[in-house]
């Protein structure tokens, strides 16, 4: 196959209708037929997305323009009877889903997510390919981590399909600029209207890049691209091999909280350069693009990253001590206020990401947790105990750097959980058995005991209060108050209020459009008191008597422990980079 080639061409005839036209020219494959496959998911976003649903008008021709038989043989596979000759495949991709992981095309710009755009030939994921982009007259820029072929205009090269699928393209008139960090050129591509300060962003992100590079010991790239889509309201990101795609609210840059949250997002996605893109779970790579790729280790590769994104903003000086602690404790409160923490372990949360994480429903809080939040909690405990037991000479940073050196730079393979634990214990010289055992059970660690080691305490400020509660979440819309969630074992759960019930009245008083009568009734009642609630369920009226129970919601804070020793306070200063 040394003379074989795969070439793609992208064009935009009807961008206002949200289409990208793709042609694929295949040469030098001496086979009677080739199976062309469209991935069903994209790495970093663990959900079967069925990208082939967006394809239209798939056709095949020989080099003379004659039609060649092509047949769809399953949901994401087209068999073309190429008979060893040069073959051109043409198809259109409908692209109108705003996210960091899916194609979006309109008259302003095109975001191309390669896993949802390009066929691969079955059996040839290791084959190189080229991508030519034809710009409409009203667009002028392409931002991508793909290598531009020297001397060519808008012609890019990918060494294999893993690289191609991991390198998105932003095409349009995005605002672009470059800066150097850790000795590497970084391009920033801002899409959409937003009021940002380029110099400030460049300076602050440079700090993030250099702090993270110091943690890992070296930077694996010779270039990097940040693609940011600005919307009315959005927040999220997806990591790639030498780029990331971010979604931000266009007003975020103007407030201290919004700006720091954006910097945390940048820190999170950039941290993935090492943690998951290179140091990776054994089961994530080489990828199978046709089905789920299961791993129980996302609590490390996403959860640890969720821990580091905020603590890096603390190390960079963007957040003070209290601001950082507020961000950290929010991870704990999110998990500890979900009944699902008693049902799903963080290891199972990782394994079940394919069916639960990206498909939440009204009962999700009762049956699941996020490996992002719970993983960040466990990372905190590991970092703290290593700092405490080594007298501040080591921390989680040292474990990650050692794992990266051994399993990526030297052995270039994925890591198992046991290997990670063994290495962490070898580097730190301490047992981490208690924390790693907690990955597969629902019981909580004694978090306060860990925080005490570094001069802090973890306290529930609601611990001595008993507040009457129904245990529901409602929405107020068009004058209607509708139940959206019912907490497991709450008063509403026990006595039979349902999701989608519209609350009409309480104790004979009709609700106003904001449901204030319900709030007032709860506030003036005691535990065990009955509330007579009139609901409309599927259009029929029904009165349900609910006996109020105590709220089980917690509100933890992390604060200085007034009884800590000088040594514990010193270790806490090391933990939070306060000294």
Coordinates of C-alpha atoms in Angstrom, one line a residue:
X1 CA 0.0 0.0 0.0
X2 CA 3.0 2.3 -0.3
X3 CA 1.5 4.0 -3.3
X4 CA -2.0 4.3 -1.8
X5 CA -3.5 7.6 -0.8
X6 CA -6.6 9.0 0.9
X7 CA -7.6 12.6 0.1
X8 CA -10.5 14.6 1.4
X9 CA -11.9 17.9 0.1
X10 CA -14.2 20.2 2.1
X11 CA -16.4 22.8 0.4
X12 CA -19.3 25.0 1.4
X13 CA -21.9 25.5 -1.2
X14 CA -24.8 26.1 1.1
X15 CA -23.4 27.0 4.5
X16 CA -26.6 29.0 5.4
X17 CA -28.4 25.7 5.2
X18 CA -25.9 24.1 7.5
X19 CA -24.1 21.8 5.0
X20 CA -20.5 20.9 4.4
X21 CA -19.8 19.0 1.1
X22 CA -17.2 16.3 1.4
X23 CA -15.3 14.4 -1.3
X24 CA -13.0 11.5 -0.6
X25 CA -10.6 10.3 -3.3
X26 CA -9.1 6.8 -2.7
X27 CA -6.2 5.6 -4.8
X28 CA -3.9 2.5 -4.8
X29 CA -6.1 0.1 -2.9
X30 CA -6.0 -3.2 -4.8
X31 CA -9.2 -4.7 -3.5
X32 CA -12.6 -5.6 -5.1
X33 CA -14.4 -3.6 -2.5
X34 CA -13.7 -1.2 0.4
X35 CA -15.9 -0.7 3.5
X36 CA -16.1 3.0 4.4
X37 CA -17.0 3.7 8.0
X38 CA -18.2 6.7 9.9
X39 CA -17.3 6.8 13.7
X40 CA -20.2 6.5 16.1
X41 CA -18.5 8.6 18.8
X42 CA -15.7 11.0 19.3
X43 CA -12.8 10.6 21.8
X44 CA -13.2 12.6 24.9
X45 CA -17.0 12.5 24.8
X46 CA -18.2 9.1 25.9
X47 CA -21.5 8.7 24.2
X48 CA -22.6 6.9 21.1
X49 CA -23.7 9.8 18.9
X50 CA -24.4 8.0 15.6
X51 CA -22.7 10.6 13.4
X52 CA -23.8 8.8 10.2
X53 CA -27.3 10.1 10.8
X54 CA -26.2 13.4 9.3
X55 CA -24.9 12.0 6.0
X56 CA -26.8 12.5 2.8
X57 CA -26.4 11.6 -0.9
X58 CA -23.5 9.2 -0.6
X59 CA -22.3 8.5 -4.1
X60 CA -19.2 6.9 -5.7
X61 CA -17.6 7.4 -9.1
X62 CA -14.5 6.2 -10.9
X63 CA -11.8 8.6 -12.2
X64 CA -13.8 9.2 -15.4
X65 CA -16.9 10.2 -13.6
X66 CA -18.8 7.0 -14.1
X67 CA -21.0 5.8 -11.2
X68 CA -19.7 2.9 -9.1
X69 CA -22.0 0.7 -7.0
X70 CA -22.0 1.8 -3.3
X71 CA -24.3 0.2 -0.8
X72 CA -25.1 1.0 2.8
X73 CA -24.7 -2.3 4.7
X74 CA -25.2 -1.2 8.3
X75 CA -25.8 2.0 10.3
X76 CA -22.4 3.5 9.7
X77 CA -20.8 1.4 6.9
X78 CA -20.9 1.9 3.1
X79 CA -19.4 -0.8 0.8
X80 CA -18.0 0.5 -2.5
X81 CA -17.2 -1.9 -5.3
X82 CA -14.0 -0.1 -6.2
X83 CA -12.3 -3.1 -7.9
X84 CA -8.9 -1.6 -7.2
X85 CA -9.5 1.5 -9.3
X86 CA -9.3 5.2 -8.2
X87 CA -12.6 6.0 -6.5
X88 CA -14.2 9.3 -5.5
X89 CA -16.9 9.3 -2.8
X90 CA -19.1 12.4 -2.5
X91 CA -21.5 13.1 0.4
X92 CA -23.0 16.0 2.3
X93 CA -23.0 16.4 6.1
X94 CA -25.8 18.3 7.8
X95 CA -24.1 20.3 10.5
X96 CA -26.3 22.2 13.0
X97 CA -25.6 21.1 16.5
X98 CA -24.0 23.7 18.8
X99 CA -21.5 21.8 21.0
X100 CA -17.7 21.4 21.3
X101 CA -18.0 17.9 19.9
X102 CA -20.3 18.1 16.8
X103 CA -20.3 19.9 13.5
X104 CA -21.9 23.3 13.2
X105 CA -22.1 25.3 9.9
X106 CA -23.9 28.5 9.1
X107 CA -23.3 31.6 7.1
X108 CA -20.9 32.9 9.8
X109 CA -18.5 30.0 10.2
X110 CA -17.9 26.3 10.1
X111 CA -16.8 24.1 12.9
X112 CA -15.7 20.7 11.7
X113 CA -15.5 17.9 14.2
X114 CA -13.6 15.2 12.2
X115 CA -15.2 12.1 13.7
X116 CA -18.5 13.3 12.4
X117 CA -17.2 14.3 9.0
X118 CA -14.6 11.9 7.6
X119 CA -15.0 8.2 6.5
X120 CA -12.2 5.8 7.3
X121 CA -11.5 2.6 5.4
X122 CA -12.1 -0.5 7.4
X123 CA -8.7 -1.9 8.4
X124 CA -6.8 1.2 7.5
X125 CA -7.0 3.5 10.5
X126 CA -3.2 3.8 10.4
X127 CA -3.3 5.2 6.9
X128 CA -2.3 8.8 6.3
X129 CA -4.7 11.3 4.7
X130 CA -4.8 14.8 3.4
X131 CA -7.5 17.4 3.7
X132 CA -8.1 20.3 1.3
X133 CA -10.4 23.1 2.3
X134 CA -12.0 25.4 -0.2
X135 CA -12.9 28.6 1.4
X136 CA -15.9 30.5 0.3
X137 CA -15.2 34.1 -0.8
X138 CA -16.6 35.5 2.5
X139 CA -14.3 33.4 4.8
X140 CA -10.6 33.9 5.2
X141 CA -9.2 31.8 8.0
X142 CA -8.7 28.2 9.1
X143 CA -7.6 27.3 12.6
X144 CA -6.5 23.8 13.2
X145 CA -3.8 21.7 14.8
X146 CA -3.4 19.7 11.5
X147 CA 0.0 20.2 9.8
X148 CA -0.2 22.5 6.7
X149 CA 1.7 20.9 3.8
X150 CA 4.5 23.2 2.9
X151 CA 4.0 25.2 -0.2
X152 CA 0.3 24.4 -0.4
X153 CA -2.8 26.5 0.2
X154 CA -5.2 25.1 2.8
X155 CA -3.9 21.6 2.3
X156 CA -3.4 19.7 5.5
X157 CA -1.8 16.3 6.5
X158 CA -2.7 13.7 9.1
X159 CA -0.3 10.9 9.8
X160 CA -3.2 8.5 10.6
X161 CA -6.9 8.6 11.4
X162 CA -6.5 8.8 15.1
X163 CA -4.7 12.1 14.6
X164 CA -7.3 13.3 12.0
X165 CA -10.2 12.5 14.3
X166 CA -8.5 14.3 17.1
X167 CA -7.9 17.6 15.2
X168 CA -10.9 19.8 14.6
X169 CA -11.0 22.7 12.2
X170 CA -12.5 26.1 12.7
X171 CA -13.2 27.9 9.4
X172 CA -14.5 31.4 8.9
X173 CA -13.4 34.9 10.0
X174 CA -12.5 34.1 13.6
X175 CA -10.3 36.6 15.5
X176 CA -6.9 35.0 15.8
X177 CA -3.7 35.8 17.5
X178 CA -0.6 34.0 18.8
X179 CA 1.6 34.0 21.9
X180 CA 4.5 31.8 23.1
X181 CA 4.3 29.8 26.3
X182 CA 6.7 27.1 27.5
X183 CA 8.7 27.8 24.3
X184 CA 5.7 26.8 22.1
X185 CA 3.6 28.9 19.8
X186 CA -0.1 29.0 20.8
X187 CA -2.9 30.2 18.5
X188 CA -6.1 31.6 20.0
X189 CA -9.2 31.6 17.7
X190 CA -12.2 33.5 19.0
X191 CA -15.5 32.8 17.3
X192 CA -18.4 35.1 17.8
X193 CA -18.9 38.4 19.4
X194 CA -17.4 38.9 22.9
X195 CA -15.7 41.6 24.9
X196 CA -12.3 40.1 25.8
X197 CA -8.8 41.5 26.4
X198 CA -6.3 39.7 24.1
X199 CA -3.3 40.8 26.1
X200 CA -4.8 39.8 29.4
X201 CA -5.9 36.4 28.1
X202 CA -2.5 35.7 26.5
X203 CA -0.6 36.6 29.7
X204 CA -2.9 34.6 32.0
X205 CA -3.1 31.5 29.8
X206 CA 0.7 31.7 29.4
X207 CA 0.9 31.3 33.2
X208 CA -1.4 28.3 33.0
X209 CA 0.6 26.6 30.3
X210 CA 3.9 27.1 32.1
X211 CA 2.6 26.0 35.5
X212 CA 1.1 22.8 33.9
X213 CA 4.3 22.1 31.9
X214 CA 6.3 22.4 35.1
X215 CA 4.0 19.8 36.8
X216 CA 4.5 17.3 34.0
X217 CA 8.1 18.1 33.2
X218 CA 7.9 18.7 29.5
X219 CA 5.4 19.9 26.9
X220 CA 4.7 17.4 24.1
X221 CA 3.7 19.8 21.4
X222 CA 5.4 22.0 18.8
X223 CA 2.2 24.1 18.5
X224 CA -1.2 24.4 20.1
X225 CA -4.6 25.9 19.1
X226 CA -7.4 27.2 21.4
X227 CA -10.7 27.4 19.6
X228 CA -13.3 29.3 21.6
X229 CA -17.0 29.6 20.6
X230 CA -18.8 32.5 22.3
X231 CA -22.5 32.1 23.0
X232 CA -25.2 33.9 25.0
X233 CA -24.8 31.3 27.7
X234 CA -22.5 28.3 27.6
X235 CA -19.5 26.6 29.3
X236 CA -17.7 23.5 28.3
X237 CA -14.7 22.1 26.4
X238 CA -13.3 19.1 24.7
X239 CA -9.6 18.2 24.7
X240 CA -7.6 17.2 21.6
X241 CA -4.0 16.1 20.9
X242 CA -2.7 19.6 20.2
X243 CA -5.8 21.8 20.5
X244 CA -9.0 22.3 22.4
X245 CA -12.5 23.5 21.7
X246 CA -14.1 25.7 24.3
X247 CA -17.6 27.1 24.7
X248 CA -18.0 30.3 26.7
X249 CA -20.6 32.9 27.5
X250 CA -19.7 36.1 25.7
X251 CA -20.2 38.1 28.8
X252 CA -18.0 35.8 31.0
X253 CA -14.8 37.8 30.4
X254 CA -16.3 40.9 32.1
X255 CA -16.8 39.6 35.7
X256 CA -14.1 38.2 38.0
X257 CA -16.1 35.0 38.6
X258 CA -16.9 34.5 34.9
X259 CA -13.3 35.2 33.8
X260 CA -11.8 32.9 36.4
X261 CA -14.2 30.2 35.5
X262 CA -13.1 30.5 31.9
X263 CA -9.4 30.3 33.0
X264 CA -10.3 27.1 34.9
X265 CA -11.9 25.7 31.7
X266 CA -8.7 26.5 29.8
X267 CA -6.6 24.9 32.6
X268 CA -8.8 21.8 32.5
X269 CA -8.6 21.2 28.8
X270 CA -4.9 22.0 28.6
X271 CA -4.2 19.6 31.4
X272 CA -5.6 16.9 29.3
X273 CA -2.7 17.2 26.9
X274 CA -0.9 14.9 29.4
X275 CA -3.7 13.4 31.4
X276 CA -5.8 11.3 29.0
X277 CA -4.3 12.3 25.6
X278 CA -0.9 10.7 26.5
X279 CA -1.0 9.2 29.9
X280 CA -4.2 7.3 29.4
X281 CA -6.2 4.3 30.6
X282 CA -5.2 1.0 29.0
X283 CA -8.7 0.6 27.5
X284 CA -8.7 4.0 25.8
X285 CA -6.5 3.6 22.8
X286 CA -6.1 2.4 20.2
X287 CA -9.7 3.4 19.8
X288 CA -12.6 1.4 18.4
X289 CA -14.7 4.0 16.7
X290 CA -17.7 1.6 16.2
X291 CA -18.7 0.9 19.8
X292 CA -18.2 1.9 23.4
X293 CA -14.6 1.9 24.8
X294 CA -15.1 1.0 28.5
X295 CA -12.9 2.1 31.4
X296 CA -13.4 2.6 35.1
X297 CA -10.5 5.1 35.3
X298 CA -12.2 8.3 34.3
X299 CA -12.3 9.3 38.0
X300 CA -8.5 9.7 37.5
X301 CA -8.3 11.1 34.0
X302 CA -11.3 13.5 34.3
X303 CA -11.6 13.7 38.1
X304 CA -8.0 14.5 38.7
X305 CA -8.1 17.1 35.9
X306 CA -11.2 18.6 37.5
X307 CA -9.2 18.9 40.7
X308 CA -6.2 20.5 39.0
X309 CA -8.2 23.0 36.9
X310 CA -9.1 25.1 39.9
X311 CA -5.9 24.6 42.0
X312 CA -3.9 25.7 39.0
X313 CA -5.8 29.0 39.0
X314 CA -4.8 29.3 42.7
X315 CA -1.2 28.6 41.9
X316 CA -1.2 31.2 39.1
X317 CA -2.6 33.7 41.6
X318 CA -5.9 34.2 39.8
X319 CA -7.9 33.1 42.9
X320 CA -7.2 33.9 46.5
X321 CA -7.4 31.3 49.3
X322 CA -11.1 31.7 50.0
X323 CA -12.1 31.9 46.3
X324 CA -10.3 28.6 45.7
X325 CA -11.8 26.9 48.8
X326 CA -15.2 28.0 47.6
X327 CA -14.6 26.3 44.2
X328 CA -13.2 23.2 45.8
X329 CA -16.0 22.7 48.3
X330 CA -18.6 23.0 45.6
X331 CA -17.3 19.7 44.2
X332 CA -18.0 18.1 47.5
X333 CA -21.4 19.6 48.0
X334 CA -22.5 18.6 44.5
X335 CA -21.8 14.9 45.2
X336 CA -22.9 14.9 48.9
X337 CA -26.2 16.4 48.0
X338 CA -27.0 13.7 45.5
X339 CA -28.8 10.6 46.7
X340 CA -27.1 8.8 43.9
X341 CA -23.9 8.8 45.9
X342 CA -25.4 5.9 48.0
X343 CA -26.2 4.0 44.8
X344 CA -23.3 4.5 42.3
X345 CA -19.6 4.3 43.1
X346 CA -17.2 6.6 41.2
X347 CA -15.7 3.6 39.4
X348 CA -19.1 2.5 38.2
X349 CA -19.9 6.1 37.3
X350 CA -16.9 6.0 35.0
X351 CA -17.8 2.6 33.5
X352 CA -21.4 3.7 33.0
X353 CA -20.6 7.1 31.4
X354 CA -21.8 5.7 28.0
X355 CA -25.3 5.3 29.2
X356 CA -25.6 7.8 32.1
X357 CA -23.2 10.8 32.2
X358 CA -24.4 12.3 28.9
X359 CA -28.1 11.1 29.2
X360 CA -29.4 12.6 32.5
X361 CA -33.0 12.4 33.3
X362 CA -35.3 13.4 36.1
X363 CA -34.1 10.5 38.3
X364 CA -30.4 10.9 37.7
X365 CA -29.7 12.7 41.0
X366 CA -31.1 9.6 42.8
X367 CA -29.0 7.0 41.0
X368 CA -25.8 8.5 39.8
X369 CA -22.8 10.8 40.6
X370 CA -20.3 12.4 38.3
X371 CA -16.7 11.0 38.1
X372 CA -15.6 14.6 37.5
X373 CA -16.8 15.8 41.0
X374 CA -16.1 12.6 43.0
X375 CA -12.8 12.1 41.2
X376 CA -11.8 15.6 42.2
X377 CA -12.7 14.8 45.8
X378 CA -10.4 11.7 45.8
X379 CA -7.6 13.6 44.1
X380 CA -7.8 16.2 46.9
X381 CA -7.5 13.5 49.5
X382 CA -4.5 11.9 47.7
X383 CA -2.7 15.3 47.3
X384 CA -3.3 16.2 50.9
X385 CA -2.2 12.9 52.4
X386 CA 1.0 12.7 50.3
X387 CA 1.9 16.3 51.3
X388 CA 1.2 15.5 55.0
X389 CA 2.9 12.1 55.2
X390 CA 6.0 13.3 53.3
X391 CA 6.3 16.5 55.3
X392 CA 5.6 18.6 52.2
X393 CA 8.4 17.1 50.1
X394 CA 6.1 15.4 47.6
X395 CA 2.5 15.7 46.4
X396 CA 0.2 14.4 43.6
X397 CA 2.2 16.4 41.1
X398 CA 5.1 14.0 41.6
X399 CA 3.0 10.9 41.0
X400 CA 1.6 12.3 37.7
X401 CA 5.0 13.2 36.4
X402 CA 6.4 9.8 37.2
X403 CA 3.4 8.1 35.6
X404 CA 3.8 10.2 32.5
X405 CA 7.5 9.5 32.2
X406 CA 7.1 5.7 32.7
X407 CA 3.9 4.9 30.8
X408 CA 4.0 7.5 28.0
X409 CA 7.5 8.7 27.4
X410 CA 9.2 5.4 28.0
X411 CA 6.7 2.6 27.5
X412 CA 4.1 4.5 25.4
X413 CA 1.2 2.5 26.5
X414 CA -2.0 2.8 28.6
X415 CA -2.0 2.3 32.4
X416 CA -4.2 0.2 34.6
X417 CA -5.6 1.3 37.9
X418 CA -3.4 -1.1 39.9
X419 CA -0.3 0.2 38.0
X420 CA -1.3 3.7 38.9
X421 CA -1.9 2.9 42.6
X422 CA 1.4 1.0 42.8
X423 CA 3.3 3.8 41.2
X424 CA 1.7 6.4 43.4
X425 CA 2.6 4.4 46.5
X426 CA 6.1 3.9 45.3
X427 CA 6.6 7.6 44.5
X428 CA 5.0 8.8 47.8
X429 CA 6.3 6.0 50.0
X430 CA 2.8 5.7 51.7
X431 CA -0.2 3.5 51.4
X432 CA -3.2 4.8 49.4
X433 CA -5.3 1.7 49.9
X434 CA -8.1 3.5 51.8
X435 CA -8.6 6.0 48.9
X436 CA -8.4 3.5 46.1
X437 CA -10.7 1.1 47.9
X438 CA -13.2 4.0 48.1
X439 CA -13.4 4.0 44.3
X440 CA -15.7 0.9 44.2
X441 CA -17.9 1.5 47.3
X442 CA -20.5 4.2 48.1
X443 CA -19.4 4.9 51.7
X444 CA -17.6 8.2 52.2
X445 CA -14.1 8.7 53.5
X446 CA -13.6 10.8 56.6
X447 CA -12.9 13.9 54.6
X448 CA -12.5 16.1 57.7
X449 CA -9.6 13.8 59.0
X450 CA -7.7 14.4 55.7
X451 CA -8.3 18.2 55.8
X452 CA -7.2 18.3 59.4
X453 CA -3.8 17.0 58.3
X454 CA -3.1 20.3 56.5
X455 CA -4.7 22.7 59.0
X456 CA -8.2 22.9 57.5
X457 CA -11.6 21.5 58.6
X458 CA -14.5 20.3 56.6
X459 CA -17.8 21.2 58.3
X460 CA -21.4 21.0 57.4
X461 CA -23.0 24.3 58.5
X462 CA -26.4 22.6 58.3
X463 CA -25.4 19.8 60.7
X464 CA -27.4 21.1 63.7
X465 CA -30.5 22.2 61.8
X466 CA -33.7 20.3 60.8
X467 CA -35.4 22.1 58.1
X468 CA -38.8 20.9 56.9
X469 CA -38.7 19.9 53.2
X470 CA -40.8 18.3 50.5
X471 CA -37.7 17.2 48.7
X472 CA -38.6 18.4 45.2
X473 CA -37.3 20.8 42.6
X474 CA -39.8 22.7 40.5
X475 CA -39.8 25.0 37.5
X476 CA -41.9 28.1 37.1
X477 CA -43.0 28.7 33.5
X478 CA -46.1 30.4 32.0
X479 CA -47.7 30.7 35.4
X480 CA -47.3 27.0 36.1
X481 CA -45.3 25.3 38.9
X482 CA -44.2 21.9 37.7
X483 CA -42.1 19.2 39.6
X484 CA -38.9 18.4 37.8
X485 CA -37.1 16.2 40.4
X486 CA -38.1 14.2 43.4
X487 CA -35.4 13.3 45.9
X488 CA -35.0 9.7 47.0
X489 CA -36.6 9.0 50.4
X490 CA -37.9 12.6 50.7
X491 CA -41.4 13.5 51.8
X492 CA -42.6 13.8 48.2
X493 CA -40.9 10.5 47.3
X494 CA -42.6 8.6 50.2
X495 CA -46.1 10.1 49.9
X496 CA -46.3 10.0 46.1
X497 CA -45.7 13.4 44.4
X498 CA -44.4 12.7 40.8
X499 CA -42.2 14.4 38.3
X500 CA -44.3 16.4 35.9
X501 CA -47.1 17.0 38.4
X502 CA -48.3 20.6 38.2
X503 CA -48.9 22.0 41.7
X504 CA -52.2 23.9 41.6
X505 CA -52.8 24.6 45.3
X506 CA -51.5 23.9 48.8
X507 CA -53.8 23.6 51.9
X508 CA -56.6 25.1 49.8
X509 CA -54.6 28.1 48.6
X510 CA -54.0 28.5 44.9
X511 CA -50.4 29.0 44.0
X512 CA -49.3 32.3 42.4
X513 CA -47.1 32.1 39.2
X514 CA -43.9 31.9 41.3
X515 CA -45.2 29.2 43.7
X516 CA -44.7 31.4 46.8
X517 CA -47.7 29.9 48.7
X518 CA -45.9 26.5 48.6
X519 CA -42.7 28.0 50.0
X520 CA -44.7 29.8 52.7
X521 CA -46.6 26.7 53.7
X522 CA -43.4 24.8 54.1
X523 CA -41.7 27.6 56.0
X524 CA -44.5 27.9 58.5
X525 CA -44.9 24.1 59.1
X526 CA -43.0 21.7 61.4
X527 CA -41.6 18.2 60.8
X528 CA -44.3 15.7 60.3
X529 CA -47.0 18.3 59.5
X530 CA -49.3 17.3 56.6
X531 CA -49.6 19.5 53.5
X532 CA -52.6 18.9 51.3
X533 CA -51.3 19.5 47.7
X534 CA -53.6 19.7 44.7
X535 CA -51.8 18.6 41.5
X536 CA -52.8 18.2 37.9
X537 CA -51.3 14.8 36.7
X538 CA -51.8 14.1 33.0
X539 CA -54.7 16.6 33.0
X540 CA -56.5 15.0 36.0
X541 CA -56.8 16.7 39.4
X542 CA -55.6 14.8 42.4
X543 CA -55.0 15.8 46.0
X544 CA -52.1 14.3 47.8
X545 CA -51.3 14.6 51.5
X546 CA -47.5 14.9 52.1
X547 CA -46.0 14.8 55.6
X548 CA -42.9 17.0 55.8
X549 CA -39.6 15.4 56.6
X550 CA -36.3 17.1 57.5
X551 CA -34.1 18.1 54.5
X552 CA -31.1 16.0 54.1
X553 CA -29.2 18.6 52.2
X554 CA -25.7 19.5 53.4
X555 CA -23.7 22.7 53.1
X556 CA -20.1 22.0 53.7
X557 CA -17.4 24.7 54.0
X558 CA -13.6 24.2 54.1
X559 CA -12.0 26.6 56.5
X560 CA -8.9 27.1 58.6
X561 CA -9.0 24.8 61.7
X562 CA -8.3 26.9 64.7
X563 CA -7.0 23.9 66.6
X564 CA -4.3 23.1 63.9
X565 CA -0.6 23.0 64.8
X566 CA 2.0 25.2 63.2
X567 CA 3.2 22.1 61.2
X568 CA -0.3 21.5 59.9
X569 CA -0.6 25.1 58.9
X570 CA 2.7 25.0 57.1
X571 CA 1.6 21.9 55.1
X572 CA -1.6 23.7 54.3
X573 CA 0.3 26.6 52.9
X574 CA 2.2 24.2 50.7
X575 CA -1.0 22.6 49.5
X576 CA -2.5 26.0 48.5
X577 CA 0.7 27.6 47.3
X578 CA 0.4 30.2 50.0
X579 CA 4.1 30.3 51.0

